[in-house]
PDB file of C-alpha atoms and ligand atoms in Angstrom:
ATOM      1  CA  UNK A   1       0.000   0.000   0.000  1.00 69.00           C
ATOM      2  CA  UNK A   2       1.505   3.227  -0.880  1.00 83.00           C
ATOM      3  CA  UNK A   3       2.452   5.936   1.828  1.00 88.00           C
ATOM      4  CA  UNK A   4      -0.443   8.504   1.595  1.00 91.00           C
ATOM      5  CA  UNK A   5       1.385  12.357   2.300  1.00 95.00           C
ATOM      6  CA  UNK A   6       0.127  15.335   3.230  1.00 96.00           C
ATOM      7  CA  UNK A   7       1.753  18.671   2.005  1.00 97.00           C
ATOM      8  CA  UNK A   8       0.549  21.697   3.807  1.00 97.00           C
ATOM      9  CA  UNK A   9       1.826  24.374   1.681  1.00 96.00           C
ATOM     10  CA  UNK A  10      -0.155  27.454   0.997  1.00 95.00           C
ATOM     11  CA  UNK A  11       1.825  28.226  -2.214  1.00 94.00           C
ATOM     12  CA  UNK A  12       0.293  25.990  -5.340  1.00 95.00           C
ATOM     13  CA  UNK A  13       3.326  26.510  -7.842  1.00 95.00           C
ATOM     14  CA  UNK A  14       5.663  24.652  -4.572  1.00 94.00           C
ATOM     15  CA  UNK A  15       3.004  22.646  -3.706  1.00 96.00           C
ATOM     16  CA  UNK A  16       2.513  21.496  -7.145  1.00 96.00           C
ATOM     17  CA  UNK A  17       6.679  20.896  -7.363  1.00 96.00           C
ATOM     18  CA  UNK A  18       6.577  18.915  -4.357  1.00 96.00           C
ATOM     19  CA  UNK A  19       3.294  16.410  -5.349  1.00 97.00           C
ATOM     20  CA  UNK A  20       4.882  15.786  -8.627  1.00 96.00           C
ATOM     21  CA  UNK A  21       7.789  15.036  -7.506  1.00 96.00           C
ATOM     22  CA  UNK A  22       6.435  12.475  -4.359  1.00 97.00           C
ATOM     23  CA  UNK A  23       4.022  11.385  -6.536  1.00 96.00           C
ATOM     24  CA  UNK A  24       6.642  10.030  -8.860  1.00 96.00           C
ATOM     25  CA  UNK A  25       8.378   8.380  -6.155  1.00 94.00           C
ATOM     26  CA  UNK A  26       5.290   6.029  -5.854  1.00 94.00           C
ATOM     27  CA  UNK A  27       3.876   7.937  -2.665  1.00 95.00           C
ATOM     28  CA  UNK A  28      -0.032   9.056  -2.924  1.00 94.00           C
ATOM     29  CA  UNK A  29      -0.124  12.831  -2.338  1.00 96.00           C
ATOM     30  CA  UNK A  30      -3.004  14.799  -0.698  1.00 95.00           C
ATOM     31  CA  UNK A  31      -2.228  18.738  -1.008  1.00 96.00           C
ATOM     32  CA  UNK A  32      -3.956  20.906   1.579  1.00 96.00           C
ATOM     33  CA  UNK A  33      -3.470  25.261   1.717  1.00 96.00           C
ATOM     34  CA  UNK A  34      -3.815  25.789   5.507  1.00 96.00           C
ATOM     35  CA  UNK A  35      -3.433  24.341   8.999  1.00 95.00           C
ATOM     36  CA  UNK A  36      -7.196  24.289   9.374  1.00 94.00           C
ATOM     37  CA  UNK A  37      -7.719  22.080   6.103  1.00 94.00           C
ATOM     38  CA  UNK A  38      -4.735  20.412   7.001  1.00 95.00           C
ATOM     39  CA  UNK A  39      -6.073  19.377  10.673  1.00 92.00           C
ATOM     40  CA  UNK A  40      -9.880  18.512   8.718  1.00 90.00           C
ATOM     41  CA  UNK A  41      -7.783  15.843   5.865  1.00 90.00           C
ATOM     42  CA  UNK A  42      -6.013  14.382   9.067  1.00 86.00           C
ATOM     43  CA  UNK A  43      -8.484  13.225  11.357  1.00 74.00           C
ATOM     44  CA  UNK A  44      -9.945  11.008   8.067  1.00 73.00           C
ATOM     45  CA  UNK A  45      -6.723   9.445   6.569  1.00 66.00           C
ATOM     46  CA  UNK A  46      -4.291   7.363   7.932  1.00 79.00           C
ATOM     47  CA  UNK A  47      -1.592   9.929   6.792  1.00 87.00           C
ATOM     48  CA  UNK A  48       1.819   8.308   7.250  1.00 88.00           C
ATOM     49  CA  UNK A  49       3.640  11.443   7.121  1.00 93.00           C
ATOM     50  CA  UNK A  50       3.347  15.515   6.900  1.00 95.00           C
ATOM     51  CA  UNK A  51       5.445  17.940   4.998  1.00 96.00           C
ATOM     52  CA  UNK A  52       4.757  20.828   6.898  1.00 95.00           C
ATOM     53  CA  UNK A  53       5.516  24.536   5.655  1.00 93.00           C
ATOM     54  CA  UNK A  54       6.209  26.940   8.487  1.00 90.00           C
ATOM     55  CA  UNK A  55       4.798  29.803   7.123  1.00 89.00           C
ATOM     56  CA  UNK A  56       1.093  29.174   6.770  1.00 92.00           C
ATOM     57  CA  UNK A  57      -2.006  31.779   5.857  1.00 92.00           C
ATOM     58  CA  UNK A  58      -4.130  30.443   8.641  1.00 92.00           C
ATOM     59  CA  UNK A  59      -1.228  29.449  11.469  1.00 89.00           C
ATOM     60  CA  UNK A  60       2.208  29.678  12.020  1.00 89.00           C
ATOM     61  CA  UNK A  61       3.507  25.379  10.864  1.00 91.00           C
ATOM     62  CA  UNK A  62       5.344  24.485  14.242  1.00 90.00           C
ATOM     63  CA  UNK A  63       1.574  25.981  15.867  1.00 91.00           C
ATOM     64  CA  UNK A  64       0.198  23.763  14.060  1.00 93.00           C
ATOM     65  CA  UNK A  65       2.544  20.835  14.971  1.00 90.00           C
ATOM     66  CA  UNK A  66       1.965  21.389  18.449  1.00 87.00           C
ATOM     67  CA  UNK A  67      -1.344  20.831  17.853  1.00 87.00           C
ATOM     68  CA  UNK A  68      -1.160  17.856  16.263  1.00 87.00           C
ATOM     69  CA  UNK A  69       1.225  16.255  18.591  1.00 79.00           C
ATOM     70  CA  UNK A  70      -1.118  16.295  20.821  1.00 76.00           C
ATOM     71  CA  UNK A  71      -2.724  13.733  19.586  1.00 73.00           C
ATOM     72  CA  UNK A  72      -0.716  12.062  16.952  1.00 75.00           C
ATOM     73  CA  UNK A  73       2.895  10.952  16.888  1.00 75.00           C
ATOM     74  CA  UNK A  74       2.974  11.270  12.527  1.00 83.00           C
ATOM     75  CA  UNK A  75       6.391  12.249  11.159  1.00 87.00           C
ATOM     76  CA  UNK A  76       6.749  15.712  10.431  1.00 91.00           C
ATOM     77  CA  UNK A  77       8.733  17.240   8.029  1.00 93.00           C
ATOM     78  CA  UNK A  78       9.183  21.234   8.206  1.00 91.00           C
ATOM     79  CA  UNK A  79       9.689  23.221   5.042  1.00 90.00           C
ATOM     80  CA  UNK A  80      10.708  26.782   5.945  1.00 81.00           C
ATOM     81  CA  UNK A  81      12.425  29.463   4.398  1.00 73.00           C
ATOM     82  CA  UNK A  82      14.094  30.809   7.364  1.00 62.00           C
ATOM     83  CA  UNK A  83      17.474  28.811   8.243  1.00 62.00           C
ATOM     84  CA  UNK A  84      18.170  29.747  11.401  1.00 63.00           C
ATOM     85  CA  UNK A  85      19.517  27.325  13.660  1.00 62.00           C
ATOM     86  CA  UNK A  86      16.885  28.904  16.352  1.00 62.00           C
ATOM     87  CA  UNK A  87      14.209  27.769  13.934  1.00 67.00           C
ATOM     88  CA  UNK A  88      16.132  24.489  13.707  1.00 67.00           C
ATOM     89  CA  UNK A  89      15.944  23.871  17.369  1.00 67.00           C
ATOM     90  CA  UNK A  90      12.865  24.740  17.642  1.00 71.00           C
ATOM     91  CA  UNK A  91      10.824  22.870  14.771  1.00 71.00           C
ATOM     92  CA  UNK A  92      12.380  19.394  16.111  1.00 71.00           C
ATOM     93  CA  UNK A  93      11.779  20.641  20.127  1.00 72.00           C
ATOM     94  CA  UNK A  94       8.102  20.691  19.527  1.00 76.00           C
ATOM     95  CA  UNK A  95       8.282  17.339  17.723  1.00 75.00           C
ATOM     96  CA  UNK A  96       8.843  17.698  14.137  1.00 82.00           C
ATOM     97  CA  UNK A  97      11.109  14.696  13.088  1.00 83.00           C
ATOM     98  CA  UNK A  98      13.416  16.623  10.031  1.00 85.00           C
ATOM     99  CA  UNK A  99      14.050  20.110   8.466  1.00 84.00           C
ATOM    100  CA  UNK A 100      14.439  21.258   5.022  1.00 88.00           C
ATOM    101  CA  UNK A 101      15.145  24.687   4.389  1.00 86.00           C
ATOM    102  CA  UNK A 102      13.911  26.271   1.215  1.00 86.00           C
ATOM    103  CA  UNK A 103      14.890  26.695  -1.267  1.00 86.00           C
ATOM    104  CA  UNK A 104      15.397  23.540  -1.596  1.00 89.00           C
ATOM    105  CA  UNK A 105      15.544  20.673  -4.353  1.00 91.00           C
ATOM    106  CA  UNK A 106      12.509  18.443  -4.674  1.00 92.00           C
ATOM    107  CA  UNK A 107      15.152  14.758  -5.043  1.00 92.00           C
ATOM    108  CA  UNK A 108      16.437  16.330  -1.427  1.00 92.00           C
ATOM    109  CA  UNK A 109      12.698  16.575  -0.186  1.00 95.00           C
ATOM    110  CA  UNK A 110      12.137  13.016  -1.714  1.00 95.00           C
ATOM    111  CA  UNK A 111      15.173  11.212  -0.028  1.00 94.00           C
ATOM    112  CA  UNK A 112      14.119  13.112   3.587  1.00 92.00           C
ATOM    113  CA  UNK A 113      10.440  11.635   3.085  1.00 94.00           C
ATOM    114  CA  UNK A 114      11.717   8.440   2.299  1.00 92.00           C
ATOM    115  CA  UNK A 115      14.355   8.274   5.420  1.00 87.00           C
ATOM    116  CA  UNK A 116      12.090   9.772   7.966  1.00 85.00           C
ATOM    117  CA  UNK A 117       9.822   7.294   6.932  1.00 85.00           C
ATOM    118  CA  UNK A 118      12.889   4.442   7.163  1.00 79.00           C
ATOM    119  CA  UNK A 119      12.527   5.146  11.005  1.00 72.00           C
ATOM    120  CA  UNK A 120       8.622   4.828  11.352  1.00 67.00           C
ATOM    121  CA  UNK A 121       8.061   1.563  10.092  1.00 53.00           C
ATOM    122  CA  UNK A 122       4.430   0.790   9.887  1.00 49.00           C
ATOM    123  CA  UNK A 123       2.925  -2.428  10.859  1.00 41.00           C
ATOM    124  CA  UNK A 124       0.829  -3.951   8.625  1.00 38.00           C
ATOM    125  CA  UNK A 125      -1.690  -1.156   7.010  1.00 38.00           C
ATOM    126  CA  UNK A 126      -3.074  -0.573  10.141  1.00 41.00           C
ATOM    127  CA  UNK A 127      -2.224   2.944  11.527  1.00 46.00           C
ATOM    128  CA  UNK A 128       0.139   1.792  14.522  1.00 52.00           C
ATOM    129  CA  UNK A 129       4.002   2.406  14.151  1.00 54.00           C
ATOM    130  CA  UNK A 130       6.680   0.562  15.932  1.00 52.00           C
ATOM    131  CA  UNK A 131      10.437   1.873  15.941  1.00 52.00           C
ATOM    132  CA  UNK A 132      12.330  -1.482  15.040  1.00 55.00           C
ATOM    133  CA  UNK A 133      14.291  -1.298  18.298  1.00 66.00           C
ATOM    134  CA  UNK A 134      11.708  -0.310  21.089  1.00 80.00           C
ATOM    135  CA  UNK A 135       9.358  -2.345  23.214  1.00 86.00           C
ATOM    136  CA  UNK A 136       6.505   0.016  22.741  1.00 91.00           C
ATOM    137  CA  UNK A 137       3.961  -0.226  19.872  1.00 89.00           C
ATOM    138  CA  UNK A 138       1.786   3.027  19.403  1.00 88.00           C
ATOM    139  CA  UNK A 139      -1.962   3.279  17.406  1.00 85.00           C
ATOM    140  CA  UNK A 140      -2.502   7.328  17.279  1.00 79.00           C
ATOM    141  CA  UNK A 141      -5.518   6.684  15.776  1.00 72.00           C
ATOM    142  CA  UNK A 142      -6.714   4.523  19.020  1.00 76.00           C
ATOM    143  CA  UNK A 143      -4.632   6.156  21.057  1.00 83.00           C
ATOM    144  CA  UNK A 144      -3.406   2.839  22.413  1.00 87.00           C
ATOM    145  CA  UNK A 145      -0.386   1.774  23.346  1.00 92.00           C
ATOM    146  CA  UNK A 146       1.266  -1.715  24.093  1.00 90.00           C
ATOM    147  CA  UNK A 147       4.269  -2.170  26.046  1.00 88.00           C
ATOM    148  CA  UNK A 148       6.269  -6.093  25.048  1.00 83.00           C
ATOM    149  CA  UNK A 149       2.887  -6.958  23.558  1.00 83.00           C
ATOM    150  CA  UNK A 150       0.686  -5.974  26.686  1.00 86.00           C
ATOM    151  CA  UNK A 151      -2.338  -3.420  26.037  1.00 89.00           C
ATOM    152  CA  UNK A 152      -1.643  -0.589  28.473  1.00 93.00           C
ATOM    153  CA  UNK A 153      -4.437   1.122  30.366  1.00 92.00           C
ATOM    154  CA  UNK A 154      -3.577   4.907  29.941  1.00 92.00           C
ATOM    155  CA  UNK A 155      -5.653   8.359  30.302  1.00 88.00           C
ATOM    156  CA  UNK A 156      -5.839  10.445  27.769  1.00 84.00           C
ATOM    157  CA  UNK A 157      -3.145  12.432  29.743  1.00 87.00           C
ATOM    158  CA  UNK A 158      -0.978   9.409  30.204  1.00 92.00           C
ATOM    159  CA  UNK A 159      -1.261   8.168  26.732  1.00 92.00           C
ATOM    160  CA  UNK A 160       0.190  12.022  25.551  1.00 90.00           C
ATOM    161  CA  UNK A 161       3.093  12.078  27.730  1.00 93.00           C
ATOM    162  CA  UNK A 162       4.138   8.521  27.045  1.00 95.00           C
ATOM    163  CA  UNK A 163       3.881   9.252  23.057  1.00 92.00           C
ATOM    164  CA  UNK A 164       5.377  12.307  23.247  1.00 91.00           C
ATOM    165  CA  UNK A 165       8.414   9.980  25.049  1.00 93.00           C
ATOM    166  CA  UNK A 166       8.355   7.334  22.779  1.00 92.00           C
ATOM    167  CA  UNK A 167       8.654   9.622  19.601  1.00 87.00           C
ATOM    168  CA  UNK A 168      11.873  10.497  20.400  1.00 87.00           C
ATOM    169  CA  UNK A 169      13.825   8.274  22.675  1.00 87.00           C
ATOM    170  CA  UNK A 170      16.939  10.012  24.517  1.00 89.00           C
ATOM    171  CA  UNK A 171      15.520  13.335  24.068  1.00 89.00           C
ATOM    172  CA  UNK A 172      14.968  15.415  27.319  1.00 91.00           C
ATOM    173  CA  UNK A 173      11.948  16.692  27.422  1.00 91.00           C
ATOM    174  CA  UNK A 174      11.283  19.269  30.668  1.00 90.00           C
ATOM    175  CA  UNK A 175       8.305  19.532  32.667  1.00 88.00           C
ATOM    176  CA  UNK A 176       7.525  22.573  31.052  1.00 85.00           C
ATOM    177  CA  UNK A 177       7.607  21.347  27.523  1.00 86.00           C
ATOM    178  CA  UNK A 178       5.329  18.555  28.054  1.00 89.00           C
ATOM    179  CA  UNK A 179       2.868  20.647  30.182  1.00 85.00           C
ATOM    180  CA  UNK A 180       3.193  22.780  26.823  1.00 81.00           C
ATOM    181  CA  UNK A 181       2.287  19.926  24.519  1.00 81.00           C
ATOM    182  CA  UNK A 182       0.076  17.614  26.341  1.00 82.00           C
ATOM    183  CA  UNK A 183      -2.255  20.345  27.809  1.00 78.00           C
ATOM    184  CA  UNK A 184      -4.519  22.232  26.542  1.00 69.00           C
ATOM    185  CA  UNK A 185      -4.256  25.311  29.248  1.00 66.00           C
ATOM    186  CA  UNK A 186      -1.253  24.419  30.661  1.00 61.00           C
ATOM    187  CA  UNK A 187      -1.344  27.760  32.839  1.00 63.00           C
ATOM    188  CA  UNK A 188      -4.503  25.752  35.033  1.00 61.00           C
ATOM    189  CA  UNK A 189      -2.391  23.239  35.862  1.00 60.00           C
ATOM    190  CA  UNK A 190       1.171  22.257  38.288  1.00 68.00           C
ATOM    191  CA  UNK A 191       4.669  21.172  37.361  1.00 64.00           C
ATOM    192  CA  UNK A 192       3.272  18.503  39.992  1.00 79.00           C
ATOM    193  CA  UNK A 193       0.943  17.347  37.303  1.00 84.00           C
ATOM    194  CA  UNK A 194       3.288  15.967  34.882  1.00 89.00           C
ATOM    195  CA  UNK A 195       5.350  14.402  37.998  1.00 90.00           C
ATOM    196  CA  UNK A 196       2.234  12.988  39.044  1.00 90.00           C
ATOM    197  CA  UNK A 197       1.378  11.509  35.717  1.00 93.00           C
ATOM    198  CA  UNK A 198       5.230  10.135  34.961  1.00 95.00           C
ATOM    199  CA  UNK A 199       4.415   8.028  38.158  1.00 95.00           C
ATOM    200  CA  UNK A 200       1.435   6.745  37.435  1.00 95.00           C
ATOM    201  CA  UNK A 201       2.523   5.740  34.135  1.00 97.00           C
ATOM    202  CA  UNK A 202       5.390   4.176  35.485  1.00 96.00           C
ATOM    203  CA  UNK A 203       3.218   1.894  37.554  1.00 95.00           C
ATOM    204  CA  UNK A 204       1.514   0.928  34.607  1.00 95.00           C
ATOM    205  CA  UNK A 205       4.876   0.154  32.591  1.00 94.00           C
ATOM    206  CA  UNK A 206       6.595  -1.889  36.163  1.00 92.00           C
ATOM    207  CA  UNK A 207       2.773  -3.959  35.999  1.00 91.00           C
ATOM    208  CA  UNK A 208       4.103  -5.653  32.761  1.00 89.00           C
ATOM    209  CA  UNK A 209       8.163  -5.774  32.948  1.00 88.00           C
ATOM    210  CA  UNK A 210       9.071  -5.037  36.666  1.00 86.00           C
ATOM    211  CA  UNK A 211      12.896  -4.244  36.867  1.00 83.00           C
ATOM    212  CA  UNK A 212      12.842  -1.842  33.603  1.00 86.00           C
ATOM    213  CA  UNK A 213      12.083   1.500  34.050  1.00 91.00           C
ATOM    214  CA  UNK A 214      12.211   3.067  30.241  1.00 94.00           C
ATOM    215  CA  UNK A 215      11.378   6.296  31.804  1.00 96.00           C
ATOM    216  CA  UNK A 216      14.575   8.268  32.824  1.00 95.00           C
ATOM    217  CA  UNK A 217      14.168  11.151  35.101  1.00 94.00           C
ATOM    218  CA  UNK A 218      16.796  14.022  34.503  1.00 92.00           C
ATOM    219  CA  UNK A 219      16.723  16.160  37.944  1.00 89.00           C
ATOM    220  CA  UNK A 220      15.901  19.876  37.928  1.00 85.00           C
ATOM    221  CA  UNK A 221      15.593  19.436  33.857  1.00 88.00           C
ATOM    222  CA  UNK A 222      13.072  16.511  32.904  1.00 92.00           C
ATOM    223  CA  UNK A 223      12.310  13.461  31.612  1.00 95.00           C
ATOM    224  CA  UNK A 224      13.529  11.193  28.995  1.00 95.00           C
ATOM    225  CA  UNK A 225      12.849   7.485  27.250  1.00 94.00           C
ATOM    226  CA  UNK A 226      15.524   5.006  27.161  1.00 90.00           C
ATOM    227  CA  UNK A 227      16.921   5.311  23.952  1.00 85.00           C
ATOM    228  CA  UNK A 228      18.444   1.909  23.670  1.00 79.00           C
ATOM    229  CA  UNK A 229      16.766  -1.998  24.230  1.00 75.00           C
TER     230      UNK A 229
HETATM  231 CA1  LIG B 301       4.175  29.636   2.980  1.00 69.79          CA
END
């Protein structure tokens, strides 16, 4: 089954460059003009990965990631004109998974697609991903997730924090940050809250492998996933 792609650009003559040039590669393209149409196309398809301009009518793109993070643990691919290594940071902080600055040449964009999607192997054609070295097995669109082949019970709190983890294994991410991601109006709620939640989904995790704890915790900064099996 071919990789279905969604390019949120908002303009057509780059947006036309970059579905022929997918499209060629075998990859079924779905072209949307802003964040809102983008969020709409989501929610139906079982997109298996987002080329993502920054600069967006409707919403500023790494906005719009956040948003989507919240929910969904898709590879993201930023397109951006602006090359600053701020911009850099920041794109793959909030989750985005690679960066291509324009202008840049659609066989580049191609070969990122393809590698990003390399490291997001997806099982079966159902919509759950695996990383081919981890324990954990992720459905976004169930918002399940199974730990060595056990079902785990999670909120819808729990679940967030734990994919936000899992999406990028080794990286730090503080209290702050997650509040950020996984809450709606973080401001309502306590650093507490994501210490609270970290334990409870540690629980959970010790339930089905006592001994392992994949969750690292980095004091006075944050937390972490074990980044190797
Ligand atoms: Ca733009």
């Amino acid at each position: 089954m071919a990789h279905k792609i969604l390019v949120v650009e908002d303009e057509p003559a780059i947006a036309d460059t970059i579905t022929y040039v997918l499209r060629s590669e075998g990859f079924e393209v779905t072209w949307c003009a802003t964040g809102e149409e983008a969020l709409r196309t989501l929610d139906e398809n079982g997109v298996s990965l987002i080329v993502l301009d920054v600069s967006l009518p409707d919403r500023n793109g790494f906005e719009l990631c956040k948003q989507i993070r919240k929910t969904s643990g898709v590879p993201i691919i930023f397109l951006t004109a602006r090359t600053s290594e701020v911009d850099r940071v920041v794109g793959l902080e909030i989750g985005g998974d690679d960066y291509v600055p324009k202008p840049f040449s659609p066989r580049e964009l191609a070969a990122r697609v393809k590698a990003v999607l390399r490291r997001f192997p997806t099982v079966e054609d159902s919509s759950a991903t695996k990383r081919v070295d981890s324990p954990f097995l992720v459905d976004k669109q169930k918002m399940k997730i199974w730990y060595f082949g056990a079902p785990l019970d999670l909120s819808r709190y729990e679940f967030r924090i734990l994919e936000i983890l899992i999406h990028r294994p080794g990286w730090v991410y503080s209290r702050e940050k997650l509040m950020e991601m996984v809450w709606e109006a973080p401001e309502t709620s306590m650093d507490r809250t994501v210490d609270t939640h970290i334990k409870t989904i540690r629980a959970k995790l010790h339930k089905v492998k006592p001994g392992i704890d994949p969750i690292q915790t980095h004091r006075g900064v944050g937390y972490s996933l074990k980044e190797s099996w």
